[in-house]
Amino acid sequence: MAEAPPLTPAREVELPPELDDPLYRQALGQLDHALQHAAVPPPVAAKLRYPERALSVSIPVKMDDGSLGVFPGYRVQHSSVLGPTKGGIRYDLAVTLGECAALAMWMTWKCALLRLPYGGAKGGVRCDPRSLSPRELEGLTRRFTTELLPIIGPERDIPAPDMATDEQTMAWMMDTYSMQVGHAVPEIVTGKPLSVGGSVLRPEATGIGVVMVLDAGLRRLGWLLQGSSCVVQGYGKVGAVAAHELTERGARVVAVSDIAGGVHDPAGLDLVQVSAWRREHRGLAGFPDAQAVTNAELLELPCVVLVPAATEKQVTGENAGRVSARVVAEGANGPTTLEADDILAERGIPVLPDILTNAGGVAVSYFEWVQDIQRLFWGPDEIRIRLGDLMRDGVSRVWALSESERLPLRRAALVTSIREVGDALEARGFYP
Ligand code: NAD
């Protein structure tokens, strides 16, 4: 593994106040360091540091108690150089414009890394989704979609699920958009239910992709997934599927968590029982036959593989020195801060970066969009094979650059992506 040059910001950057967010600084810090290796022309580099377009909206919702709630919402499009923009919609109390801008930038790199014909976008609504009733969530989603109409479209910007949004959210978005244009437009969103043009394997794609990358990555590092102990933070759409896929491939999942905390059994958890408990009790808390741990403790448990699959900024300068895993596989977006990257590199703990490791979701979203446009649907075997090909190709390209230019994996992934986008931007030129 290549020696990691420090990742802490090379220089203080002047940011417009609306982008001055810790997560955007993290994305920009990664970009600035990768740009030192990418050798793209300065105007290209300058353009890639900022999003192309951002929309800020307020969303009025008639609440069940008769009051009116007003929620801030955002959609940020980082780059449309390679095609329509693509990225999830999240409902969370931490959503800001700057957070969406960081996540949109990472979507650009993720799509370019897998050579998908998309640029990056991200959106979200600042709300506590667990305090909203299904009717309130539907109202929020339909009005948010209506506010986004000027900038979304199947050839412009295609949303997908992210934290606390799901197939139902996408069905409401698809229906709202379709009602505006007067006919069904399934290709306006991905991650929909099968009944309205969704794709088989889309719900599982991100988690399965994480394990595909991990399997290929561990082999290259000289280790095997079979028998390895794994810790998964976040038992949602990404983490729960990844945990099940890990056990199916012979790994031992010793701890999982949700926002309220985790459960740990060094002998390996019975995930069928864990999932049944979570469904019945709407969380992992109180699960018997395993030891309760906090999320902070979970991140430091001894294991071969740590999969942060919950949210950003979990492995930090404060706790990275105590991470006991031999490899970190980023299921979540941005779970490792710049300072933590430096510390893990110094300690010889490789990080399989988010833009590669969790790209399975957008890969199968691309398959869903293609199927919707063609009105021709593929079976699960075809999708799994195509997904495996894309993920393994991504791993090969990242590893090849990491070895030839002696770069840590995250830097190699970013440089690969930046060169893809940079070549296209140079070829298109700057309009007018
Ligand atoms: P989700 O809402 O389905 O699940 C999130 C899980 O993390 C839940 O178990 C939740 O309780 C837990 N969690 C939330 N905040 C936490 C915190 N502060 N500490 C500990 N646990 C916490 O969301 P998801 O779709 O699984 O997304 C998880 C991560 O993966 C996010 O970073 C998201 O951007 C990223 N991601 C998702 C997809 C996708 O297809 N859903 C694709 C690529 C990346």
Coordinates of C-alpha atoms and ligand atoms in Angstrom, one line a residue:
M1 CA 0.0 0.0 0.0
A2 CA 1.3 3.4 -0.9
E3 CA 2.4 5.9 1.8
A4 CA -0.3 8.5 2.3
P5 CA 0.6 12.1 2.0
P6 CA -1.2 14.3 4.6
L7 CA -4.8 15.1 3.7
T8 CA -5.4 18.1 5.9
P9 CA -6.3 21.1 3.8
A10 CA -3.3 22.5 1.8
R11 CA -4.5 26.0 2.1
E12 CA -7.4 27.9 3.7
V13 CA -10.2 28.4 1.2
E14 CA -12.5 31.3 0.9
L15 CA -15.9 29.8 0.6
P16 CA -19.2 31.6 -0.1
P17 CA -21.0 31.6 3.2
E18 CA -23.8 29.3 1.9
L19 CA -21.2 26.6 1.2
D20 CA -19.3 27.1 4.4
D21 CA -20.2 23.7 6.0
P22 CA -17.8 21.2 7.6
L23 CA -18.9 18.5 5.1
Y24 CA -18.3 20.8 2.1
R25 CA -14.8 21.6 3.5
Q26 CA -14.2 17.9 3.8
A27 CA -15.2 17.3 0.1
L28 CA -13.2 20.3 -1.0
G29 CA -10.1 19.3 1.1
Q30 CA -10.2 15.9 -0.6
L31 CA -10.6 17.5 -4.0
D32 CA -7.8 20.0 -3.5
H33 CA -5.3 17.2 -2.6
A34 CA -6.4 15.0 -5.5
L35 CA -6.1 17.9 -7.9
Q36 CA -2.4 18.1 -7.0
H37 CA -2.0 14.7 -8.7
A38 CA -4.7 14.8 -11.3
A39 CA -2.9 17.3 -13.6
V40 CA -6.0 18.8 -15.0
P41 CA -5.8 22.4 -16.4
P42 CA -6.3 25.1 -13.7
P43 CA -9.6 26.4 -15.2
V44 CA -11.0 22.9 -15.1
A45 CA -9.9 22.5 -11.5
A46 CA -11.4 25.9 -10.6
K47 CA -14.8 24.9 -12.1
L48 CA -14.9 21.6 -10.3
R49 CA -14.5 23.2 -6.9
Y50 CA -18.1 24.7 -6.9
P51 CA -21.5 23.3 -7.7
E52 CA -23.2 24.3 -11.0
R53 CA -26.6 25.1 -9.6
A54 CA -28.4 25.1 -6.2
L55 CA -32.0 25.6 -5.4
S56 CA -33.2 26.5 -1.9
V57 CA -37.0 26.1 -1.2
S58 CA -39.4 26.3 1.7
I59 CA -42.0 23.6 1.9
P60 CA -45.3 24.3 3.7
V61 CA -47.0 21.2 5.1
K62 CA -50.5 21.0 6.7
M63 CA -49.7 19.0 9.8
D64 CA -52.1 16.5 11.4
D65 CA -52.8 18.7 14.3
G66 CA -54.1 21.5 12.0
S67 CA -50.9 23.7 12.2
L68 CA -48.7 24.6 9.3
G69 CA -45.2 23.3 9.3
V70 CA -42.6 25.0 7.0
F71 CA -39.5 23.0 6.2
P72 CA -36.3 24.1 4.4
G73 CA -35.3 22.0 1.4
Y74 CA -32.4 22.0 -1.1
R75 CA -31.3 20.4 -4.4
V76 CA -27.7 21.0 -5.5
Q77 CA -26.3 19.9 -8.9
H78 CA -22.5 19.7 -8.9
S79 CA -21.8 18.9 -12.5
S80 CA -23.7 18.1 -15.6
V81 CA -20.7 17.7 -17.8
L82 CA -21.1 13.9 -18.3
G83 CA -24.9 13.9 -18.5
P84 CA -28.0 14.5 -16.4
T85 CA -27.3 14.8 -12.7
K86 CA -28.1 12.0 -10.3
G87 CA -28.3 11.7 -6.5
G88 CA -30.4 10.9 -3.5
I89 CA -32.9 12.9 -1.5
R90 CA -32.5 12.7 2.3
Y91 CA -34.8 13.7 5.2
D92 CA -32.7 14.6 8.2
L93 CA -32.4 17.4 10.9
A94 CA -28.8 18.0 9.8
V95 CA -29.6 18.8 6.1
T96 CA -28.0 22.0 4.9
L97 CA -27.2 23.5 1.5
G98 CA -23.5 22.9 2.2
E99 CA -24.1 19.3 3.1
C100 CA -26.0 18.7 -0.1
A101 CA -23.2 20.4 -2.1
A102 CA -20.6 18.1 -0.6
L103 CA -22.8 15.0 -1.3
A104 CA -23.5 16.3 -4.8
M105 CA -19.8 16.6 -5.5
W106 CA -19.1 13.1 -4.3
M107 CA -21.9 11.9 -6.6
T108 CA -20.1 13.4 -9.6
W109 CA -16.9 11.5 -8.7
K110 CA -18.9 8.3 -8.0
C111 CA -20.6 8.3 -11.4
A112 CA -17.4 9.2 -13.3
L113 CA -15.5 6.4 -11.5
L114 CA -17.9 3.8 -12.8
R115 CA -18.2 5.6 -16.2
L116 CA -21.9 6.1 -15.8
P117 CA -23.2 8.9 -18.1
Y118 CA -24.3 11.1 -15.2
G119 CA -23.1 14.1 -13.1
G120 CA -23.7 14.5 -9.4
A121 CA -26.6 16.0 -7.4
K122 CA -28.0 15.7 -4.0
G123 CA -31.0 17.1 -2.2
G124 CA -32.8 17.0 1.1
V125 CA -35.3 18.4 3.5
R126 CA -34.4 19.6 7.0
C127 CA -36.9 17.7 9.2
D128 CA -37.2 14.9 11.8
P129 CA -38.7 12.2 9.6
R130 CA -39.5 10.0 12.6
S131 CA -41.8 12.6 14.0
L132 CA -43.9 13.0 10.8
S133 CA -46.9 10.8 10.1
P134 CA -47.2 9.0 6.7
R135 CA -49.7 11.6 5.6
E136 CA -47.4 14.5 6.6
L137 CA -44.5 12.8 4.8
E138 CA -46.5 12.5 1.6
G139 CA -47.5 16.2 1.8
L140 CA -43.9 17.1 2.3
T141 CA -42.6 14.9 -0.5
R142 CA -45.3 16.1 -3.0
R143 CA -44.7 19.8 -2.3
F144 CA -40.9 19.4 -2.3
T145 CA -41.2 17.7 -5.8
T146 CA -43.3 20.5 -7.0
E147 CA -40.8 23.1 -5.9
L148 CA -38.0 21.1 -7.7
L149 CA -39.9 21.0 -11.0
P150 CA -37.9 23.8 -12.6
I151 CA -34.6 21.9 -12.3
I152 CA -35.5 18.1 -12.3
G153 CA -36.4 15.9 -15.2
P154 CA -35.5 12.5 -16.7
E155 CA -32.8 14.2 -18.9
R156 CA -31.9 16.9 -16.4
D157 CA -31.7 15.6 -12.8
I158 CA -33.0 12.2 -11.5
P159 CA -33.5 11.9 -7.7
A160 CA -33.2 8.6 -5.8
P161 CA -33.6 7.5 -2.1
D162 CA -31.1 8.3 0.6
M163 CA -31.3 8.6 4.4
A164 CA -34.9 8.2 5.7
T165 CA -36.4 8.1 2.2
D166 CA -37.5 5.0 0.4
E167 CA -39.5 3.4 -2.4
Q168 CA -42.7 5.0 -1.2
T169 CA -41.0 8.5 -1.2
M170 CA -39.9 7.8 -4.8
A171 CA -43.4 6.6 -5.8
W172 CA -44.9 10.0 -4.5
M173 CA -42.2 11.9 -6.4
M174 CA -42.8 10.0 -9.6
D175 CA -46.6 10.5 -9.3
T176 CA -46.3 14.2 -8.5
Y177 CA -44.0 14.8 -11.5
S178 CA -46.2 12.7 -13.8
M179 CA -49.4 14.6 -12.8
Q180 CA -47.7 17.9 -13.8
V181 CA -46.7 16.7 -17.3
G182 CA -49.9 14.7 -17.9
H183 CA -48.5 11.2 -18.4
A184 CA -46.5 8.6 -16.5
V185 CA -42.8 9.3 -16.3
P186 CA -41.2 6.4 -14.4
E187 CA -37.6 7.5 -15.5
I188 CA -37.9 10.8 -13.4
V189 CA -36.7 8.9 -10.2
T190 CA -34.9 5.7 -9.4
G191 CA -35.4 3.4 -6.4
K192 CA -39.2 3.2 -7.1
P193 CA -41.4 0.2 -6.3
L194 CA -41.4 -2.5 -9.0
S195 CA -45.0 -1.8 -9.7
V196 CA -44.2 1.7 -11.1
G197 CA -41.1 0.8 -13.1
G198 CA -38.5 0.1 -10.4
S199 CA -35.7 -2.4 -10.9
V200 CA -35.1 -5.7 -9.3
L201 CA -32.1 -5.6 -6.9
R202 CA -32.2 -1.7 -6.6
P203 CA -33.1 -1.9 -2.9
E204 CA -30.2 -4.2 -2.2
A205 CA -27.7 -2.8 -4.7
T206 CA -25.7 -0.4 -2.5
G207 CA -25.2 -3.0 0.3
I208 CA -24.4 -5.8 -2.2
G209 CA -22.0 -3.5 -4.0
V210 CA -20.2 -2.7 -0.7
V211 CA -19.5 -6.4 -0.2
M212 CA -18.5 -6.9 -3.8
V213 CA -15.9 -4.1 -3.4
L214 CA -14.8 -5.4 0.0
D215 CA -14.4 -8.9 -1.3
A216 CA -12.2 -7.8 -4.3
G217 CA -10.3 -5.3 -2.1
L218 CA -9.5 -7.8 0.6
R219 CA -8.2 -10.3 -2.0
R220 CA -5.8 -7.6 -3.3
L221 CA -4.7 -6.9 0.3
G222 CA -4.0 -10.6 0.7
W223 CA -6.9 -11.3 3.1
L224 CA -10.1 -13.3 2.6
L225 CA -13.7 -12.2 3.5
Q226 CA -14.6 -15.8 4.6
G227 CA -14.3 -16.0 8.4
S228 CA -13.4 -12.3 8.8
S229 CA -15.1 -10.5 11.7
C230 CA -17.1 -7.5 10.6
V231 CA -18.7 -4.5 12.4
V232 CA -21.4 -2.5 10.6
Q233 CA -22.5 0.9 11.8
G234 CA -26.1 1.8 10.6
Y235 CA -28.7 -0.9 10.1
G236 CA -30.6 0.8 7.3
K237 CA -31.0 0.3 3.6
V238 CA -27.2 0.1 3.1
G239 CA -25.9 -1.4 6.4
A240 CA -28.6 -4.1 6.9
V241 CA -28.2 -5.5 3.4
A242 CA -24.4 -5.3 3.6
A243 CA -24.5 -7.2 6.9
H244 CA -26.7 -10.0 5.5
E245 CA -24.6 -10.2 2.3
L246 CA -21.4 -10.5 4.5
T247 CA -22.9 -13.4 6.4
E248 CA -24.0 -15.1 3.2
R249 CA -20.4 -14.9 1.9
G250 CA -19.1 -16.5 5.1
A251 CA -18.0 -13.5 7.1
R252 CA -18.9 -13.1 10.8
V253 CA -20.9 -10.0 11.6
V254 CA -20.1 -9.3 15.3
A255 CA -21.8 -5.9 15.8
V256 CA -24.4 -3.7 14.1
S257 CA -26.1 -0.5 15.2
D258 CA -28.7 2.1 14.5
I259 CA -29.0 5.7 15.7
A260 CA -29.8 4.6 19.3
G261 CA -26.8 2.3 19.7
G262 CA -25.7 -1.2 18.8
V263 CA -25.5 -4.8 19.7
H264 CA -22.3 -6.9 19.9
D265 CA -21.6 -10.7 20.0
P266 CA -18.0 -11.7 19.3
A267 CA -19.2 -15.2 18.2
G268 CA -21.4 -13.6 15.5
L269 CA -24.9 -12.2 15.5
D270 CA -27.9 -14.1 14.2
L271 CA -29.0 -11.4 11.7
V272 CA -32.4 -13.0 10.9
Q273 CA -33.3 -12.5 14.6
V274 CA -31.8 -9.1 14.7
S275 CA -33.9 -8.0 11.7
A276 CA -37.0 -9.5 13.1
W277 CA -36.4 -7.7 16.4
R278 CA -35.9 -4.4 14.6
R279 CA -39.1 -4.8 12.6
E280 CA -41.1 -5.6 15.7
H281 CA -39.5 -2.9 18.0
R282 CA -38.7 -0.3 15.3
G283 CA -35.0 -0.4 16.4
L284 CA -32.2 -2.6 17.8
A285 CA -32.5 -1.4 21.4
G286 CA -33.2 -4.2 23.8
F287 CA -32.2 -7.0 21.5
P288 CA -31.5 -10.0 23.8
D289 CA -28.6 -12.5 23.5
A290 CA -26.1 -9.7 22.6
Q291 CA -24.2 -7.0 24.5
A292 CA -25.5 -3.4 24.1
V293 CA -22.8 -1.0 22.9
T294 CA -22.9 2.7 22.0
N295 CA -22.1 3.8 18.5
A296 CA -18.8 5.3 19.8
E297 CA -17.8 1.9 21.3
L298 CA -18.9 0.0 18.2
L299 CA -16.5 2.0 16.0
E300 CA -13.6 0.8 18.2
L301 CA -14.4 -2.9 18.5
P302 CA -11.7 -5.3 17.4
C303 CA -12.6 -6.7 14.0
V304 CA -11.1 -7.3 10.5
V305 CA -13.5 -5.0 8.7
L306 CA -15.4 -1.9 9.9
V307 CA -18.2 -0.8 7.6
P308 CA -19.5 2.7 8.6
A309 CA -22.9 2.7 6.8
A310 CA -24.8 5.3 8.8
T311 CA -23.9 8.8 8.2
E312 CA -20.9 11.2 7.7
K313 CA -18.1 12.2 10.1
Q314 CA -18.1 9.1 12.2
V315 CA -14.4 8.2 12.1
T316 CA -12.7 11.5 13.2
G317 CA -9.4 12.9 14.4
E318 CA -10.6 12.1 18.0
N319 CA -11.4 8.3 17.6
A320 CA -9.4 7.2 14.5
G321 CA -6.4 6.3 16.7
R322 CA -8.6 3.8 18.6
V323 CA -10.1 2.1 15.5
S324 CA -9.2 -1.6 15.8
A325 CA -10.2 -2.8 12.4
R326 CA -7.7 -3.9 9.8
V327 CA -9.6 -2.3 6.9
V328 CA -12.4 0.3 6.7
A329 CA -15.0 0.0 3.9
E330 CA -17.1 3.2 3.6
G331 CA -20.8 2.2 3.1
A332 CA -21.9 5.7 4.1
N333 CA -20.9 8.9 2.3
G334 CA -18.1 10.9 4.0
P335 CA -17.9 8.8 7.2
T336 CA -14.1 9.5 7.6
T337 CA -12.9 13.0 8.2
L338 CA -9.7 14.4 6.6
E339 CA -7.9 14.2 9.9
A340 CA -9.0 10.6 10.4
D341 CA -7.8 9.7 6.9
D342 CA -4.3 10.8 7.9
I343 CA -4.4 8.9 11.1
L344 CA -5.7 5.7 9.5
A345 CA -3.0 5.9 6.8
E346 CA -0.3 6.4 9.4
R347 CA -1.5 3.3 11.2
G348 CA -1.6 1.3 7.9
I349 CA -5.4 0.8 7.9
P350 CA -6.6 1.0 4.3
V351 CA -9.8 2.8 3.6
L352 CA -12.0 1.5 0.7
P353 CA -13.4 5.0 -0.2
D354 CA -17.1 5.8 -0.4
I355 CA -17.1 6.9 -4.0
L356 CA -16.1 3.4 -5.0
T357 CA -17.5 1.3 -2.2
N358 CA -21.1 2.5 -2.1
A359 CA -21.4 3.1 -5.8
G360 CA -23.5 0.0 -6.4
G361 CA -26.7 2.0 -5.6
V362 CA -26.2 4.5 -8.4
A363 CA -25.0 1.7 -10.7
V364 CA -28.4 -0.1 -10.4
S365 CA -30.2 3.3 -10.4
Y366 CA -28.6 3.7 -13.9
F367 CA -29.9 0.3 -14.9
E368 CA -33.3 1.2 -13.6
W369 CA -33.3 4.5 -15.7
V370 CA -32.2 2.6 -18.8
Q371 CA -34.9 0.0 -18.4
D372 CA -37.5 2.7 -17.8
I373 CA -36.5 4.5 -21.0
Q374 CA -36.4 1.3 -23.0
R375 CA -39.7 0.0 -21.4
L376 CA -37.8 -3.3 -21.3
F377 CA -36.9 -4.9 -18.0
W378 CA -34.1 -7.2 -17.0
G379 CA -34.0 -10.1 -14.5
P380 CA -32.0 -10.3 -11.3
D381 CA -29.2 -12.5 -12.7
E382 CA -28.5 -10.0 -15.5
I383 CA -28.5 -7.1 -13.1
R384 CA -26.2 -8.9 -10.6
I385 CA -23.8 -9.8 -13.3
R386 CA -23.7 -6.2 -14.7
L387 CA -23.3 -4.8 -11.2
G388 CA -20.4 -7.1 -10.4
D389 CA -18.7 -6.2 -13.7
L390 CA -19.0 -2.4 -13.0
M391 CA -17.8 -2.7 -9.4
R392 CA -14.9 -5.0 -10.2
D393 CA -13.9 -2.6 -13.0
G394 CA -14.0 0.3 -10.6
V395 CA -11.8 -1.6 -8.1
S396 CA -9.3 -2.5 -10.9
R397 CA -9.0 1.1 -12.1
V398 CA -8.5 2.5 -8.5
W399 CA -6.0 -0.2 -7.6
A400 CA -4.0 0.3 -10.9
L401 CA -3.7 4.1 -10.3
S402 CA -3.0 3.6 -6.6
E403 CA 0.0 1.3 -7.5
S404 CA 1.3 3.2 -10.5
E405 CA 1.2 6.6 -8.9
R406 CA 1.7 5.5 -5.3
L407 CA -1.5 7.0 -4.0
P408 CA -3.8 6.0 -1.2
L409 CA -7.0 4.4 -2.4
R410 CA -9.2 7.5 -1.8
R411 CA -6.8 9.8 -3.6
A412 CA -6.5 7.2 -6.5
A413 CA -10.3 7.0 -6.8
L414 CA -10.7 10.8 -6.8
V415 CA -7.9 11.3 -9.4
T416 CA -9.5 8.7 -11.7
S417 CA -12.8 10.5 -11.5
I418 CA -11.5 14.0 -11.8
R419 CA -9.6 13.0 -15.0
E420 CA -12.8 11.5 -16.5
V421 CA -14.8 14.7 -15.8
G422 CA -11.8 17.0 -16.6
D423 CA -11.4 15.4 -20.1
A424 CA -15.1 15.9 -20.8
L425 CA -15.1 19.5 -19.6
E426 CA -12.0 20.4 -21.7
A427 CA -13.5 18.8 -24.8
R428 CA -16.8 20.6 -24.3
G429 CA -15.1 23.9 -23.4
F430 CA -16.5 26.8 -21.3
Y431 CA -19.8 28.2 -22.7
P432 CA -20.2 30.7 -24.3
Ligands
NAD1 P1 -31.2 4.7 6.1 O1 -31.9 5.9 6.6 O2 -31.9 3.6 5.4 O3 -30.3 4.1 7.3 C1 -29.4 4.8 8.1 C2 -29.1 4.0 9.3 O4 -28.1 4.7 10.1 C3 -30.2 3.7 10.3 O5 -30.1 2.5 10.9 C4 -30.1 4.9 11.3 O6 -30.7 4.6 12.5 C5 -28.6 4.9 11.4 N1 -28.1 6.3 11.8 C6 -28.5 7.5 11.3 N2 -27.8 8.5 11.9 C7 -26.9 7.9 12.8 C8 -25.9 8.3 13.7 N3 -25.7 9.6 13.8 N4 -25.2 7.4 14.3 C9 -25.4 6.1 14.2 N5 -26.4 5.6 13.3 C10 -27.1 6.5 12.7 O7 -30.0 5.4 5.1 P2 -29.2 4.6 4.0 O8 -29.9 4.8 2.7 O9 -28.8 3.2 4.5 O10 -27.9 5.6 4.0 C11 -26.8 5.4 4.9 C12 -25.6 6.0 4.3 O11 -25.3 5.5 3.1 C13 -25.7 7.5 4.1 O12 -24.5 8.1 4.2 C14 -26.1 7.6 2.6 O13 -25.8 8.8 2.0 C15 -25.2 6.5 2.1 N6 -25.7 5.9 0.8 C16 -26.9 5.4 0.6 C17 -27.2 4.8 -0.6 C18 -28.6 4.2 -0.9 O14 -28.8 3.6 -2.0 N7 -29.5 4.3 0.1 C19 -26.3 4.8 -1.7 C20 -25.0 5.3 -1.5 C21 -24.7 5.9 -0.2

